[in-house]
């Protein structure tokens, strides 16, 4: 699987000169061992570590350039497992402290700081090999904006596991002054459910420039994306759980043709966790760095752990980590259920040893996760379960090491309530850890012993907050039964994973077509709780505003609340640095949900940071998402587009039959140079409708965004060819007063003055000049709008003279067939020349003339046919 970067619209200029500061000199490009040649150009020394980190804006500019290069090379988002360019760990009194809060790269990290007395002390060590292991008995993840692969339980399970560490003293040409970050990555559900695929990355950590000079690598199996990074997609395997995967990073020197080349190997071992049998193992990539030192004199570049200083990047630590995060590109993923464990080992002498100190989080990688609780009872291995993600020191890194387990459990009602934990005795939106519930009526979380504040909340229900202390091996009984209170209003997102949960967030209804659930829409006085603005360092959001997943009952979101959030204060410096607003609107997401109507929303909007690849980059990202759903209605809404307004799509074809009617799409007046619309293009123009499926009816909409529609013939998630043939107009022109019922709504009239219904109003359509069908000048790849509004049309009447008893006849005109028991058939056509064909469906005799050509130029045209 590869989510293909399909289109880059208005891509910013690539200032490659920004990469050259402090970078290695140019080398000849490495190829195969047989073809490789040696560099003779001298290399400048690597830049020494900075006394302070580069500014956020400088790092942001760097990220923008790297992602631009990725897109220009038409690479999938998974090809680049980004460094933590925007995270902010810090050094205080010569001691590193991780800077991550949830969402974070959850797992195990070795930092080189010991603290068993209350005073942290840095130390360092080196090794030639790291082993990271993950065992999964079960896992259930979903983040619609990253995933899109449907399974029967509505879970996508698309995420990555990474083993990452930094090589120090790598020799390029004749200088051993370089540092490189190596990543051994395992993607789950990639390319399809039940599969895993390996990937590696190499990044130059020798300076803040991250410049990968051409020729840096002498020999390799993958692809060097100069001047940004190296990647290689390894093998894919079908797997079943329980499974254990061991990942390896090995540093050595290869002597070849009289020279010694620093070498890194990326290895793996897949083990059936039930039987202990190895199912696959090997080294899928071996990379040699371009050295000119003589064989026998090139030093091994060890992996360095140092808790006293940053790498030469100026802000990323010398750590080693195994972590769980989103599927590349700085993404995050939400974990709703997990049972498993992780371990991290380094080679010490002739055997692997447990790092003497660890945290439960990494600080090198940009991908993150939420919903994972970590505990341990013996050194070396952490247990993974569904629960709040807190970043905390483990063995050797704090007195007591946060060892042991306490259980927090009890009933919860409604089951779609949101639960958060804070460490300590108060609630703080900046540090609250989301604890997944999904459909459970009883929750149970295992956490390190300690005091926690537990908060349960749901719109139109009075929140519950309690402070509890769990002792070692003890159980704390929670009672999270919320009471309905209409005065609370909509202060949380609205999630439903089944029909009963729809009822829990409704003011009435039975879930039937003529008595649908009426979803609550009374805004809370203070808006959404700011905890729901949680995003990772690349501003990938954790929570949508509405998430209906797998529901089948009829549900109406009439005049819905627009679900605005104010970002927690922890985001203030970041947002201010880039001129981004301190508020945003969360998305509406219908994921494999049917018979839902979003009607009458005024001002649907929301901005996306530029790292959010958006739909043209293979992510399911928009203000309203209908993914895998059928018979859903998006009607009578106004969209103020800040990049990506409406997306229709499926993972593998899937059901459709949705209707988009009566909506207005315009550019938002809030767009500014500091905002980056999330449509897959840097500073890209707003796009109204993305269509990555077939079978929907999209008509009578007013579309006036910079780009009106984008519908390529490819699958958004997997990237393979897929015919996305939508109906952008009614089958035939109809009078304005005609109408039809859909989901209990009567759809009639036109959105602009016109006597006729047909297609949509497109702001850039010029009647008589723009060719038909209207296809936004190629952005709608198949089909298009044959009847753009406003329409000039005429009545065409076919009369069958001499019709016999019980005669049924039909006429096909301009691709539309009508059948009648009476002597008249009425069509409405725009001016033009058309062919028709008449057929006797039932009865005896023939119809003459059976076919012909007509010219529609008058207000009414009568064609008389004869039944003989």
CSV table of C-alpha atoms in Angstrom, one decimal, residues 212-506:
chain,number,residue,atom,x,y,z
A,212,UNK,CA,21.8,14.8,2.6
A,213,UNK,CA,24.4,15.7,0.0
A,214,UNK,CA,24.4,13.8,-3.3
A,215,UNK,CA,27.0,11.0,-2.9
A,216,UNK,CA,26.7,10.7,0.8
A,217,UNK,CA,25.8,7.0,0.4
A,218,UNK,CA,28.1,4.6,-1.5
A,219,UNK,CA,25.8,1.6,-1.8
A,220,UNK,CA,22.2,0.9,-0.8
A,221,UNK,CA,19.1,-1.0,-1.8
A,222,UNK,CA,16.6,1.9,-1.7
A,223,UNK,CA,16.3,5.5,-2.9
A,224,UNK,CA,18.2,8.6,-1.9
A,225,UNK,CA,15.8,11.6,-2.0
A,226,UNK,CA,18.6,14.2,-2.3
A,227,UNK,CA,19.0,16.6,-0.6
A,228,UNK,CA,16.5,15.5,2.1
A,229,UNK,CA,16.6,11.8,3.2
A,230,UNK,CA,17.0,8.2,2.2
A,231,UNK,CA,14.3,5.5,2.3
A,232,UNK,CA,13.8,1.9,1.3
A,233,UNK,CA,10.6,-0.1,1.3
A,234,UNK,CA,11.4,-3.6,2.5
A,235,UNK,CA,9.4,-6.8,2.3
A,236,UNK,CA,5.7,-7.2,3.1
A,237,UNK,CA,4.3,-10.2,5.0
A,238,UNK,CA,0.8,-11.4,5.9
A,239,UNK,CA,0.5,-11.8,9.6
A,240,UNK,CA,-1.9,-13.0,12.2
A,241,UNK,CA,-1.9,-12.2,15.9
A,242,UNK,CA,-0.4,-12.9,18.4
A,243,UNK,CA,2.8,-11.7,16.8
A,244,UNK,CA,6.2,-10.6,18.0
A,245,UNK,CA,8.4,-8.5,15.7
A,246,UNK,CA,12.1,-7.9,16.5
A,247,UNK,CA,13.7,-4.9,14.8
A,248,UNK,CA,17.5,-4.5,14.5
A,249,UNK,CA,19.9,-1.6,13.8
A,250,UNK,CA,23.5,-2.8,13.3
A,251,UNK,CA,26.5,-0.5,12.8
A,252,UNK,CA,29.7,-1.9,11.4
A,253,UNK,CA,32.4,-1.3,8.7
A,254,UNK,CA,32.6,-3.1,5.3
A,255,UNK,CA,36.1,-3.4,3.8
A,256,UNK,CA,35.7,-3.4,0.0
A,257,UNK,CA,38.2,-2.7,-2.8
A,258,UNK,CA,40.8,-1.3,-0.3
A,259,UNK,CA,38.4,1.1,1.4
A,260,UNK,CA,36.5,0.9,4.7
A,261,UNK,CA,32.8,1.9,4.5
A,262,UNK,CA,30.7,2.7,7.6
A,263,UNK,CA,27.7,0.3,7.3
A,264,UNK,CA,24.2,0.1,8.8
A,265,UNK,CA,22.0,-3.0,8.5
A,266,UNK,CA,18.3,-3.0,8.9
A,267,UNK,CA,17.1,-6.4,10.1
A,268,UNK,CA,14.0,-8.1,11.4
A,269,UNK,CA,12.6,-11.3,12.8
A,270,UNK,CA,8.8,-12.1,12.8
A,271,UNK,CA,7.8,-14.6,15.5
A,272,UNK,CA,4.5,-16.4,16.1
A,273,UNK,CA,4.0,-15.3,19.7
A,274,UNK,CA,1.7,-18.2,20.3
A,275,UNK,CA,4.2,-20.9,19.3
A,276,UNK,CA,7.5,-19.1,19.5
A,277,UNK,CA,8.3,-20.1,15.9
A,278,UNK,CA,10.2,-17.7,13.6
A,279,UNK,CA,8.1,-17.0,10.5
A,280,UNK,CA,10.4,-14.7,8.7
A,281,UNK,CA,13.8,-13.0,9.3
A,282,UNK,CA,16.6,-11.3,7.5
A,283,UNK,CA,18.3,-8.0,6.6
A,284,UNK,CA,16.3,-6.1,4.0
A,285,UNK,CA,18.6,-3.2,3.6
A,286,UNK,CA,22.4,-2.6,3.9
A,287,UNK,CA,23.7,0.9,3.5
A,288,UNK,CA,27.3,1.9,3.0
A,289,UNK,CA,28.4,5.5,3.6
A,290,UNK,CA,30.9,7.0,1.2
A,291,UNK,CA,34.3,6.8,2.8
A,292,UNK,CA,37.8,7.2,1.4
A,293,UNK,CA,39.6,5.8,4.4
A,294,UNK,CA,41.7,2.7,3.8
A,295,UNK,CA,40.4,-0.6,4.7
A,296,UNK,CA,41.2,-1.4,8.3
A,297,UNK,CA,41.4,2.2,9.4
A,298,UNK,CA,37.8,3.3,9.2
A,299,UNK,CA,36.2,3.4,12.7
A,300,UNK,CA,32.9,1.8,13.5
A,301,UNK,CA,30.4,4.6,14.0
A,302,UNK,CA,28.7,3.6,17.2
A,303,UNK,CA,25.1,4.5,18.3
A,304,UNK,CA,25.5,7.1,21.0
A,305,UNK,CA,23.3,7.7,24.1
A,306,UNK,CA,24.2,11.0,25.8
A,307,UNK,CA,21.9,12.6,28.4
A,308,UNK,CA,23.9,15.9,28.6
A,309,UNK,CA,23.5,17.4,25.2
A,310,UNK,CA,21.6,17.5,21.9
A,311,UNK,CA,22.8,16.0,18.6
A,312,UNK,CA,24.4,18.5,16.2
A,313,UNK,CA,20.8,19.4,15.0
A,314,UNK,CA,20.7,21.6,18.1
A,315,UNK,CA,17.4,20.3,19.5
A,316,UNK,CA,17.0,16.5,19.1
A,317,UNK,CA,18.5,14.2,21.8
A,318,UNK,CA,21.0,11.4,21.5
A,319,UNK,CA,18.4,8.8,22.4
A,320,UNK,CA,17.4,5.4,21.2
A,321,UNK,CA,13.7,4.4,21.0
A,322,UNK,CA,11.1,2.0,20.0
A,323,UNK,CA,7.7,3.7,19.6
A,324,UNK,CA,4.2,3.4,18.2
A,325,UNK,CA,3.0,6.3,16.0
A,326,UNK,CA,1.1,7.3,12.9
A,327,UNK,CA,1.8,5.9,9.4
A,328,UNK,CA,4.6,8.4,8.4
A,329,UNK,CA,4.7,12.0,7.5
A,330,UNK,CA,4.4,13.3,11.1
A,331,UNK,CA,0.9,11.8,11.6
A,332,UNK,CA,-0.7,10.5,14.7
A,333,UNK,CA,-3.0,7.6,15.4
A,334,UNK,CA,-5.7,6.8,18.0
A,335,UNK,CA,-5.5,3.5,19.8
A,336,UNK,CA,-8.9,2.2,21.0
A,337,UNK,CA,-7.6,-1.2,22.1
A,338,UNK,CA,-4.3,-2.9,22.5
A,339,UNK,CA,-2.8,-5.8,24.3
A,340,UNK,CA,0.9,-6.4,24.1
A,341,UNK,CA,4.4,-5.4,25.2
A,342,UNK,CA,7.6,-3.7,24.0
A,343,UNK,CA,11.2,-4.0,24.9
A,344,UNK,CA,14.5,-2.2,24.0
A,345,UNK,CA,17.9,-3.8,24.2
A,346,UNK,CA,21.5,-2.7,23.3
A,347,UNK,CA,24.5,-4.8,22.5
A,348,UNK,CA,26.9,-4.8,25.4
A,349,UNK,CA,29.9,-7.0,24.8
A,350,UNK,CA,28.7,-10.3,23.3
A,351,UNK,CA,25.0,-10.1,24.5
A,352,UNK,CA,22.1,-7.7,24.5
A,353,UNK,CA,21.4,-5.8,27.7
A,354,UNK,CA,18.6,-3.7,29.1
A,355,UNK,CA,19.2,0.1,29.1
A,356,UNK,CA,20.0,1.2,32.7
A,357,UNK,CA,17.4,4.1,32.4
A,358,UNK,CA,14.4,4.6,30.2
A,359,UNK,CA,11.3,6.8,29.6
A,360,UNK,CA,8.1,5.6,28.0
A,361,UNK,CA,8.4,8.1,25.2
A,362,UNK,CA,10.8,8.9,22.3
A,363,UNK,CA,12.0,12.4,21.3
A,364,UNK,CA,13.5,11.8,17.9
A,365,UNK,CA,10.5,10.9,15.8
A,366,UNK,CA,7.6,13.1,14.6
A,367,UNK,CA,4.9,10.4,14.4
A,368,UNK,CA,2.8,10.0,17.5
A,369,UNK,CA,0.0,8.0,19.2
A,370,UNK,CA,-2.6,8.4,21.9
A,371,UNK,CA,-4.7,6.0,23.9
A,372,UNK,CA,-1.8,3.7,25.0
A,373,UNK,CA,-1.2,3.1,28.7
A,374,UNK,CA,2.2,1.7,29.7
A,375,UNK,CA,3.2,-0.2,32.9
A,376,UNK,CA,6.0,-2.6,33.9
A,377,UNK,CA,6.7,-5.0,36.7
A,378,UNK,CA,10.1,-6.1,35.7
A,379,UNK,CA,13.0,-4.3,34.0
A,380,UNK,CA,13.3,-4.4,30.3
A,381,UNK,CA,9.7,-4.8,29.1
A,382,UNK,CA,6.6,-2.5,29.3
A,383,UNK,CA,3.1,-3.8,28.9
A,384,UNK,CA,0.7,-2.0,26.6
A,385,UNK,CA,-3.0,-1.6,27.2
A,386,UNK,CA,-5.7,0.9,26.2
A,387,UNK,CA,-5.6,3.9,28.4
A,388,UNK,CA,-4.4,7.4,28.9
A,389,UNK,CA,-0.9,8.2,27.4
A,390,UNK,CA,1.3,10.0,29.9
A,391,UNK,CA,5.0,10.7,29.3
A,392,UNK,CA,6.9,9.6,32.3
A,393,UNK,CA,10.3,8.3,33.4
A,394,UNK,CA,10.6,4.6,34.1
A,395,UNK,CA,13.3,2.5,35.6
A,396,UNK,CA,16.4,4.3,36.6
A,397,UNK,CA,15.0,7.7,35.5
A,398,UNK,CA,13.0,8.6,38.6
A,399,UNK,CA,13.0,7.4,42.2
A,400,UNK,CA,10.9,4.3,42.3
A,401,UNK,CA,10.8,4.2,38.5
A,402,UNK,CA,7.0,4.4,38.3
A,403,UNK,CA,7.0,0.6,38.6
A,404,UNK,CA,4.0,-1.6,39.3
A,405,UNK,CA,0.4,-1.6,38.3
A,406,UNK,CA,-2.8,-0.1,39.7
A,407,UNK,CA,-6.2,-0.8,38.1
A,408,UNK,CA,-8.9,1.8,37.7
A,409,UNK,CA,-12.2,0.3,36.6
A,410,UNK,CA,-16.0,0.7,36.7
A,411,UNK,CA,-19.2,1.3,34.8
A,412,UNK,CA,-19.6,4.1,32.3
A,413,UNK,CA,-22.8,5.4,30.8
A,414,UNK,CA,-23.4,6.5,28.2
A,415,UNK,CA,-20.8,4.4,26.6
A,416,UNK,CA,-19.7,7.1,24.2
A,417,UNK,CA,-18.7,9.5,27.0
A,418,UNK,CA,-15.1,10.8,26.9
A,419,UNK,CA,-12.7,9.9,29.7
A,420,UNK,CA,-9.5,11.8,30.5
A,421,UNK,CA,-6.9,11.2,33.2
A,422,UNK,CA,-4.6,13.8,34.7
A,423,UNK,CA,-1.6,13.0,36.9
A,424,UNK,CA,-2.2,14.7,40.2
A,425,UNK,CA,-5.3,16.2,41.8
A,426,UNK,CA,-6.6,18.6,39.1
A,427,UNK,CA,-7.8,18.7,35.5
A,428,UNK,CA,-5.5,20.4,33.0
A,429,UNK,CA,-6.4,20.4,29.3
A,430,UNK,CA,-2.7,20.8,28.4
A,431,UNK,CA,-1.6,17.5,29.9
A,432,UNK,CA,-4.8,15.4,30.1
A,433,UNK,CA,-4.5,11.9,28.7
A,434,UNK,CA,-7.5,10.5,26.7
A,435,UNK,CA,-8.6,7.1,27.8
A,436,UNK,CA,-10.5,5.3,25.0
A,437,UNK,CA,-14.0,3.8,25.7
A,438,UNK,CA,-15.5,3.2,22.2
A,439,UNK,CA,-18.6,0.9,23.0
A,440,UNK,CA,-17.7,-0.4,26.5
A,441,UNK,CA,-20.3,-0.2,29.3
A,442,UNK,CA,-17.5,-1.0,31.7
A,443,UNK,CA,-14.0,0.4,31.5
A,444,UNK,CA,-10.8,-0.8,33.0
A,445,UNK,CA,-7.4,0.9,32.8
A,446,UNK,CA,-4.0,-0.3,34.2
A,447,UNK,CA,-1.6,2.5,35.1
A,448,UNK,CA,1.4,3.0,37.3
A,449,UNK,CA,0.4,3.5,41.0
A,450,UNK,CA,-0.3,7.1,41.9
A,451,UNK,CA,-2.9,9.9,42.2
A,452,UNK,CA,-5.0,10.7,39.2
A,453,UNK,CA,-7.9,13.1,38.4
A,454,UNK,CA,-10.5,11.3,36.3
A,455,UNK,CA,-12.9,13.3,34.2
A,456,UNK,CA,-15.9,11.9,32.2
A,457,UNK,CA,-17.9,14.1,30.0
A,458,UNK,CA,-20.4,14.1,27.1
A,459,UNK,CA,-22.5,16.8,25.5
A,460,UNK,CA,-25.9,17.4,27.2
A,461,UNK,CA,-24.6,15.5,30.3
A,462,UNK,CA,-23.2,16.8,33.5
A,463,UNK,CA,-19.5,15.9,33.7
A,464,UNK,CA,-18.1,13.8,36.5
A,465,UNK,CA,-14.7,14.6,38.0
A,466,UNK,CA,-13.0,12.6,40.8
A,467,UNK,CA,-9.5,12.4,42.2
A,468,UNK,CA,-8.4,8.9,43.1
A,469,UNK,CA,-5.2,7.2,44.3
A,470,UNK,CA,-4.3,3.7,43.1
A,471,UNK,CA,-1.8,1.7,45.2
A,472,UNK,CA,0.6,-1.0,44.0
A,473,UNK,CA,-1.5,-4.0,42.9
A,474,UNK,CA,-4.7,-2.3,44.0
A,475,UNK,CA,-8.0,-1.6,42.3
A,476,UNK,CA,-9.8,1.7,42.3
A,477,UNK,CA,-13.6,1.5,41.5
A,478,UNK,CA,-14.8,4.3,39.2
A,479,UNK,CA,-18.4,5.2,38.8
A,480,UNK,CA,-18.8,7.2,35.6
A,481,UNK,CA,-22.5,7.2,35.1
A,482,UNK,CA,-23.4,10.6,33.7
A,483,UNK,CA,-26.8,12.3,34.1
A,484,UNK,CA,-28.6,14.0,31.3
A,485,UNK,CA,-28.6,17.8,31.5
A,486,UNK,CA,-29.7,19.8,28.5
A,487,UNK,CA,-28.3,23.0,30.0
A,488,UNK,CA,-24.7,21.7,29.5
A,489,UNK,CA,-25.1,22.0,25.7
A,490,UNK,CA,-22.6,20.7,23.2
A,491,UNK,CA,-19.2,20.9,25.0
A,492,UNK,CA,-17.7,17.6,23.7
A,493,UNK,CA,-17.5,16.1,20.2
A,494,UNK,CA,-20.3,13.8,19.2
A,495,UNK,CA,-19.2,10.2,18.7
A,496,UNK,CA,-21.3,7.2,18.0
A,497,UNK,CA,-20.0,3.7,17.2
A,498,UNK,CA,-23.4,2.0,17.2
A,499,UNK,CA,-27.1,3.0,17.0
A,500,UNK,CA,-27.6,3.0,20.8
A,501,UNK,CA,-24.9,5.7,21.0
A,502,UNK,CA,-26.7,7.8,18.5
A,503,UNK,CA,-29.8,7.6,20.8
A,504,UNK,CA,-27.6,8.8,23.7
A,505,UNK,CA,-26.7,12.0,21.9
A,506,UNK,CA,-30.2,12.7,20.5
